[in-house]
Every structure is written in C-alpha cells, then in structure tokens.
Amino acid sequence: MSYRIGFGVDFHQLTGDRDLWIGGVKISHYKGAIGHSDADVLLHAICDALLGAACLGDIGIHFPNDAQEFKNIDSKILLKRTIELIKGQNYTVINIDSTVCLEEPKIKSYISEMQKIIAGFLDIPVRDISIKATTTERMGFIGREEGIAAYATVLLKKD
Ligand SMILES: [Zn+2]
C-alpha cells in the first residue's frame, strides 16, 4: 500500500455581476467570482490537490480555460472528472483538508452542505472532508474584497 499527499491552491477575482459558488454551493452575496467556469475556488483547489497527489498535472491541463466545452461549466463536473482520473490510477481518497480565504460573507453556515456535496462525489464520509474559512484581517486583495482564495491538501491511498 502506498500513500500520496497533494496540495492545491486557487484564486479568483470578485465582481458584482457573477454568482458566488464555493464548494459546490451557491452563496448568497452581492459579488461573485470571475472565471471561465463557474469559478468555484474551493472545488478548483481540491481538483488541483487530487491531481497533484497522483502527479497528473493541474486543472488547466485537463480542463483548459480557453475550451468552449468548459465555458461556465459547473465545477462539480470538473471534480467528478478529476475523481475519475484518480480512480483510473487506482487511487482512493483518505481525507481532504481545505481553507477558503475571503473577507465577506461568512460561509460557516454553508460548510456542512459543501462537505456533503464533496463527500458524495468522493464516496467517503463527511468527517473526512475538512473545510475551514478565514479572512486576511482586511489586508491585501482578499481584505479589499477584490478576490478569493482556497487551499487544499489531500491524502490518497493506492492499494
Ligand atoms: Zn479556479
């Protein structure tokens, strides 16, 4: 049996005329994230961590942001496809730890729904999906509410 750790990070700009999707959940907010897809910063960081653990490149290689196929795509589809790639290499996910960095709004009340969605795709228990949130104490582009970031680590097992 072998274990592989993976790390992923993602950033998106925020603007007034987009929806805000985080962890597969639509967040009620006056700003949303700009991106070729639905710009779900957390799912993108998790996809990159999964791909990284399996040494399969990054999300941009598998789902190019200039491909019409992925325009405004639901990032849950990208997560599903990423999991298929991981499973194709005989990996299973042990756990995920992640942090979303944003100034506003507070996402605490959405976290259990995010965990359920992600756990459902990965077919692992909700307690194995950790999602945390933090601000940057009003500093930098996140503090100015110009952008959002997410970081994720995953542990994979290969039997
Ligand atoms: Zn992204």
PDB file of C-alpha atoms and ligand atoms in Angstrom:
ATOM      1  CA  MET A   1       0.000   0.000   0.000  1.00  0.00           C
ATOM      2  CA  SER A   2       1.312   3.480  -0.778  1.00  0.00           C
ATOM      3  CA  TYR A   3       0.194   6.967   0.253  1.00  0.00           C
ATOM      4  CA  ARG A   4       0.450  10.220  -1.701  1.00  0.00           C
ATOM      5  CA  ILE A   5      -0.083  13.748  -0.458  1.00  0.00           C
ATOM      6  CA  GLY A   6      -1.341  16.526  -2.746  1.00  0.00           C
ATOM      7  CA  PHE A   7      -1.640  20.293  -2.488  1.00  0.00           C
ATOM      8  CA  GLY A   8      -3.813  22.708  -4.464  1.00  0.00           C
ATOM      9  CA  VAL A   9      -4.369  26.452  -4.455  1.00  0.00           C
ATOM     10  CA  ASP A  10      -6.694  28.668  -6.479  1.00  0.00           C
ATOM     11  CA  PHE A  11      -7.615  32.348  -6.753  1.00  0.00           C
ATOM     12  CA  HIS A  12     -10.436  34.239  -8.425  1.00  0.00           C
ATOM     13  CA  GLN A  13     -11.368  37.881  -8.775  1.00  0.00           C
ATOM     14  CA  LEU A  14     -14.696  39.040  -7.384  1.00  0.00           C
ATOM     15  CA  THR A  15     -17.156  41.229  -9.273  1.00  0.00           C
ATOM     16  CA  GLY A  16     -20.714  42.464  -8.911  1.00  0.00           C
ATOM     17  CA  ASP A  17     -22.366  40.618 -11.767  1.00  0.00           C
ATOM     18  CA  ARG A  18     -21.465  36.984 -11.093  1.00  0.00           C
ATOM     19  CA  ASP A  19     -22.763  34.244  -8.791  1.00  0.00           C
ATOM     20  CA  LEU A  20     -20.552  33.110  -5.922  1.00  0.00           C
ATOM     21  CA  TRP A  21     -20.043  29.337  -5.943  1.00  0.00           C
ATOM     22  CA  ILE A  22     -17.899  27.795  -3.208  1.00  0.00           C
ATOM     23  CA  GLY A  23     -17.603  24.063  -2.591  1.00  0.00           C
ATOM     24  CA  GLY A  24     -20.469  23.326  -4.986  1.00  0.00           C
ATOM     25  CA  VAL A  25     -22.848  25.629  -3.086  1.00  0.00           C
ATOM     26  CA  LYS A  26     -24.277  28.934  -4.320  1.00  0.00           C
ATOM     27  CA  ILE A  27     -23.521  31.543  -1.675  1.00  0.00           C
ATOM     28  CA  SER A  28     -25.841  34.489  -1.199  1.00  0.00           C
ATOM     29  CA  HIS A  29     -23.634  37.564  -1.735  1.00  0.00           C
ATOM     30  CA  TYR A  30     -23.575  40.785  -3.744  1.00  0.00           C
ATOM     31  CA  LYS A  31     -20.373  39.710  -5.502  1.00  0.00           C
ATOM     32  CA  GLY A  32     -19.371  36.569  -7.371  1.00  0.00           C
ATOM     33  CA  ALA A  33     -16.173  35.078  -8.758  1.00  0.00           C
ATOM     34  CA  ILE A  34     -14.916  35.702 -12.297  1.00  0.00           C
ATOM     35  CA  GLY A  35     -13.767  32.691 -14.288  1.00  0.00           C
ATOM     36  CA  HIS A  36     -14.187  30.631 -17.437  1.00  0.00           C
ATOM     37  CA  SER A  37     -16.153  28.046 -15.451  1.00  0.00           C
ATOM     38  CA  ASP A  38     -18.459  28.825 -12.515  1.00  0.00           C
ATOM     39  CA  ALA A  39     -15.194  29.876 -10.773  1.00  0.00           C
ATOM     40  CA  ASP A  40     -15.675  27.655  -7.709  1.00  0.00           C
ATOM     41  CA  VAL A  41     -12.392  28.406  -5.960  1.00  0.00           C
ATOM     42  CA  LEU A  42     -12.655  25.576  -3.411  1.00  0.00           C
ATOM     43  CA  LEU A  43     -13.530  22.823  -5.891  1.00  0.00           C
ATOM     44  CA  HIS A  44     -10.685  24.011  -8.131  1.00  0.00           C
ATOM     45  CA  ALA A  45      -8.175  23.862  -5.264  1.00  0.00           C
ATOM     46  CA  ILE A  46      -9.410  20.363  -4.372  1.00  0.00           C
ATOM     47  CA  CYS A  47      -9.158  19.203  -8.012  1.00  0.00           C
ATOM     48  CA  ASP A  48      -5.579  20.505  -8.160  1.00  0.00           C
ATOM     49  CA  ALA A  49      -4.694  18.764  -4.896  1.00  0.00           C
ATOM     50  CA  LEU A  50      -6.145  15.473  -6.180  1.00  0.00           C
ATOM     51  CA  LEU A  51      -4.285  15.779  -9.490  1.00  0.00           C
ATOM     52  CA  GLY A  52      -1.114  16.798  -7.659  1.00  0.00           C
ATOM     53  CA  ALA A  53      -1.219  13.795  -5.346  1.00  0.00           C
ATOM     54  CA  ALA A  54      -1.449  11.493  -8.376  1.00  0.00           C
ATOM     55  CA  CYS A  55       1.168  13.554 -10.284  1.00  0.00           C
ATOM     56  CA  LEU A  56      -1.320  14.106 -13.105  1.00  0.00           C
ATOM     57  CA  GLY A  57      -0.586  17.771 -13.805  1.00  0.00           C
ATOM     58  CA  ASP A  58      -3.050  20.534 -12.972  1.00  0.00           C
ATOM     59  CA  ILE A  59      -6.614  21.563 -13.612  1.00  0.00           C
ATOM     60  CA  GLY A  60      -5.597  23.845 -16.502  1.00  0.00           C
ATOM     61  CA  ILE A  61      -4.098  20.905 -18.411  1.00  0.00           C
ATOM     62  CA  HIS A  62      -7.206  18.729 -18.090  1.00  0.00           C
ATOM     63  CA  PHE A  63      -9.838  21.466 -18.370  1.00  0.00           C
ATOM     64  CA  PRO A  64      -8.336  24.356 -20.400  1.00  0.00           C
ATOM     65  CA  ASN A  65      -9.843  27.786 -19.710  1.00  0.00           C
ATOM     66  CA  ASP A  66      -9.996  28.561 -23.448  1.00  0.00           C
ATOM     67  CA  ALA A  67     -12.080  25.479 -24.324  1.00  0.00           C
ATOM     68  CA  GLN A  68     -15.737  26.196 -25.174  1.00  0.00           C
ATOM     69  CA  GLU A  69     -16.627  22.848 -23.552  1.00  0.00           C
ATOM     70  CA  PHE A  70     -15.797  24.293 -20.123  1.00  0.00           C
ATOM     71  CA  LYS A  71     -17.396  27.745 -20.529  1.00  0.00           C
ATOM     72  CA  ASN A  72     -19.470  28.468 -17.398  1.00  0.00           C
ATOM     73  CA  ILE A  73     -19.291  24.757 -16.535  1.00  0.00           C
ATOM     74  CA  ASP A  74     -20.440  23.599 -13.110  1.00  0.00           C
ATOM     75  CA  SER A  75     -17.184  22.807 -11.287  1.00  0.00           C
ATOM     76  CA  LYS A  76     -18.840  19.748  -9.721  1.00  0.00           C
ATOM     77  CA  ILE A  77     -18.474  18.222 -13.210  1.00  0.00           C
ATOM     78  CA  LEU A  78     -14.748  19.042 -13.134  1.00  0.00           C
ATOM     79  CA  LEU A  79     -14.491  17.415  -9.688  1.00  0.00           C
ATOM     80  CA  LYS A  80     -16.328  14.333 -10.955  1.00  0.00           C
ATOM     81  CA  ARG A  81     -13.981  14.050 -13.938  1.00  0.00           C
ATOM     82  CA  THR A  82     -10.925  14.592 -11.718  1.00  0.00           C
ATOM     83  CA  ILE A  83     -12.056  11.765  -9.426  1.00  0.00           C
ATOM     84  CA  GLU A  84     -12.439   9.511 -12.463  1.00  0.00           C
ATOM     85  CA  LEU A  85      -8.817  10.309 -13.415  1.00  0.00           C
ATOM     86  CA  ILE A  86      -7.632   9.494  -9.876  1.00  0.00           C
ATOM     87  CA  LYS A  87      -9.640   6.261  -9.731  1.00  0.00           C
ATOM     88  CA  GLY A  88      -8.238   5.336 -13.145  1.00  0.00           C
ATOM     89  CA  GLN A  89      -4.838   5.210 -11.427  1.00  0.00           C
ATOM     90  CA  ASN A  90      -6.278   3.023  -8.624  1.00  0.00           C
ATOM     91  CA  TYR A  91      -6.160   5.780  -6.010  1.00  0.00           C
ATOM     92  CA  THR A  92      -8.760   6.313  -3.307  1.00  0.00           C
ATOM     93  CA  VAL A  93      -9.069   9.470  -1.197  1.00  0.00           C
ATOM     94  CA  ILE A  94      -8.416   9.153   2.542  1.00  0.00           C
ATOM     95  CA  ASN A  95      -9.126  12.750   3.546  1.00  0.00           C
ATOM     96  CA  ILE A  96      -9.127  16.362   2.433  1.00  0.00           C
ATOM     97  CA  ASP A  97      -8.284  19.454   4.452  1.00  0.00           C
ATOM     98  CA  SER A  98      -9.013  22.859   2.991  1.00  0.00           C
ATOM     99  CA  THR A  99      -9.264  26.555   3.788  1.00  0.00           C
ATOM    100  CA  VAL A 100     -11.212  29.235   1.938  1.00  0.00           C
ATOM    101  CA  CYS A 101      -9.870  32.783   2.349  1.00  0.00           C
ATOM    102  CA  LEU A 102     -12.388  35.569   1.914  1.00  0.00           C
ATOM    103  CA  GLU A 103     -13.361  38.716   3.756  1.00  0.00           C
ATOM    104  CA  GLU A 104     -17.122  38.569   3.192  1.00  0.00           C
ATOM    105  CA  PRO A 105     -19.545  36.869   3.556  1.00  0.00           C
ATOM    106  CA  LYS A 106     -19.219  34.426   6.433  1.00  0.00           C
ATOM    107  CA  ILE A 107     -19.578  30.942   4.934  1.00  0.00           C
ATOM    108  CA  LYS A 108     -19.789  28.940   8.174  1.00  0.00           C
ATOM    109  CA  SER A 109     -23.471  28.095   7.667  1.00  0.00           C
ATOM    110  CA  TYR A 110     -22.763  26.638   4.195  1.00  0.00           C
ATOM    111  CA  ILE A 111     -19.904  24.360   5.190  1.00  0.00           C
ATOM    112  CA  SER A 112     -21.915  21.253   6.102  1.00  0.00           C
ATOM    113  CA  GLU A 113     -23.650  21.398   2.706  1.00  0.00           C
ATOM    114  CA  MET A 114     -20.265  21.737   0.952  1.00  0.00           C
ATOM    115  CA  GLN A 115     -18.926  18.756   2.903  1.00  0.00           C
ATOM    116  CA  LYS A 116     -21.947  16.648   1.916  1.00  0.00           C
ATOM    117  CA  ILE A 117     -21.580  17.509  -1.776  1.00  0.00           C
ATOM    118  CA  ILE A 118     -17.843  16.804  -1.905  1.00  0.00           C
ATOM    119  CA  ALA A 119     -18.118  13.636   0.213  1.00  0.00           C
ATOM    120  CA  GLY A 120     -20.843  12.424  -2.148  1.00  0.00           C
ATOM    121  CA  PHE A 121     -18.613  12.775  -5.209  1.00  0.00           C
ATOM    122  CA  LEU A 122     -15.651  11.148  -3.459  1.00  0.00           C
ATOM    123  CA  ASP A 123     -17.793   8.449  -1.868  1.00  0.00           C
ATOM    124  CA  ILE A 124     -16.136   8.963   1.539  1.00  0.00           C
ATOM    125  CA  PRO A 125     -17.593  10.085   4.893  1.00  0.00           C
ATOM    126  CA  VAL A 126     -18.343  13.759   5.520  1.00  0.00           C
ATOM    127  CA  ARG A 127     -15.959  13.675   8.517  1.00  0.00           C
ATOM    128  CA  ASP A 128     -13.085  13.107   6.071  1.00  0.00           C
ATOM    129  CA  ILE A 129     -13.720  16.433   4.305  1.00  0.00           C
ATOM    130  CA  SER A 130     -12.483  19.376   6.353  1.00  0.00           C
ATOM    131  CA  ILE A 131     -13.425  22.862   5.146  1.00  0.00           C
ATOM    132  CA  LYS A 132     -12.261  25.889   7.077  1.00  0.00           C
ATOM    133  CA  ALA A 133     -12.653  29.601   6.406  1.00  0.00           C
ATOM    134  CA  THR A 134     -10.554  32.604   7.269  1.00  0.00           C
ATOM    135  CA  THR A 135     -10.228  36.277   6.410  1.00  0.00           C
ATOM    136  CA  THR A 136      -6.954  38.110   5.872  1.00  0.00           C
ATOM    137  CA  GLU A 137      -7.847  40.674   8.549  1.00  0.00           C
ATOM    138  CA  ARG A 138      -8.687  43.260   5.845  1.00  0.00           C
ATOM    139  CA  MET A 139      -5.183  43.020   4.348  1.00  0.00           C
ATOM    140  CA  GLY A 140      -4.371  42.678   0.652  1.00  0.00           C
ATOM    141  CA  PHE A 141      -6.658  41.855  -2.274  1.00  0.00           C
ATOM    142  CA  ILE A 142      -8.742  39.442  -0.205  1.00  0.00           C
ATOM    143  CA  GLY A 143      -9.139  42.018   2.544  1.00  0.00           C
ATOM    144  CA  ARG A 144     -10.300  44.583  -0.017  1.00  0.00           C
ATOM    145  CA  GLU A 145     -12.869  42.020  -1.280  1.00  0.00           C
ATOM    146  CA  GLU A 146     -11.274  42.072  -4.728  1.00  0.00           C
ATOM    147  CA  GLY A 147     -10.626  38.342  -4.701  1.00  0.00           C
ATOM    148  CA  ILE A 148     -10.982  34.974  -3.056  1.00  0.00           C
ATOM    149  CA  ALA A 149      -8.533  32.126  -2.492  1.00  0.00           C
ATOM    150  CA  ALA A 150      -8.680  28.491  -1.455  1.00  0.00           C
ATOM    151  CA  TYR A 151      -6.047  25.988  -0.362  1.00  0.00           C
ATOM    152  CA  ALA A 152      -6.473  22.224  -0.162  1.00  0.00           C
ATOM    153  CA  THR A 153      -4.430  19.205   0.807  1.00  0.00           C
ATOM    154  CA  VAL A 154      -5.446  15.618   0.141  1.00  0.00           C
ATOM    155  CA  LEU A 155      -4.143  12.198   1.059  1.00  0.00           C
ATOM    156  CA  LEU A 156      -4.546   9.391  -1.455  1.00  0.00           C
ATOM    157  CA  LYS A 157      -4.047   5.678  -0.968  1.00  0.00           C
ATOM    158  CA  LYS A 158      -3.093   3.190  -3.629  1.00  0.00           C
ATOM    159  CA  ASP A 159      -3.781  -0.422  -2.814  1.00  0.00           C
TER     160      ASP A 159
HETATM  161 ZN    ZN B   1     -10.355  28.397 -10.293  1.00  0.00          ZN
END
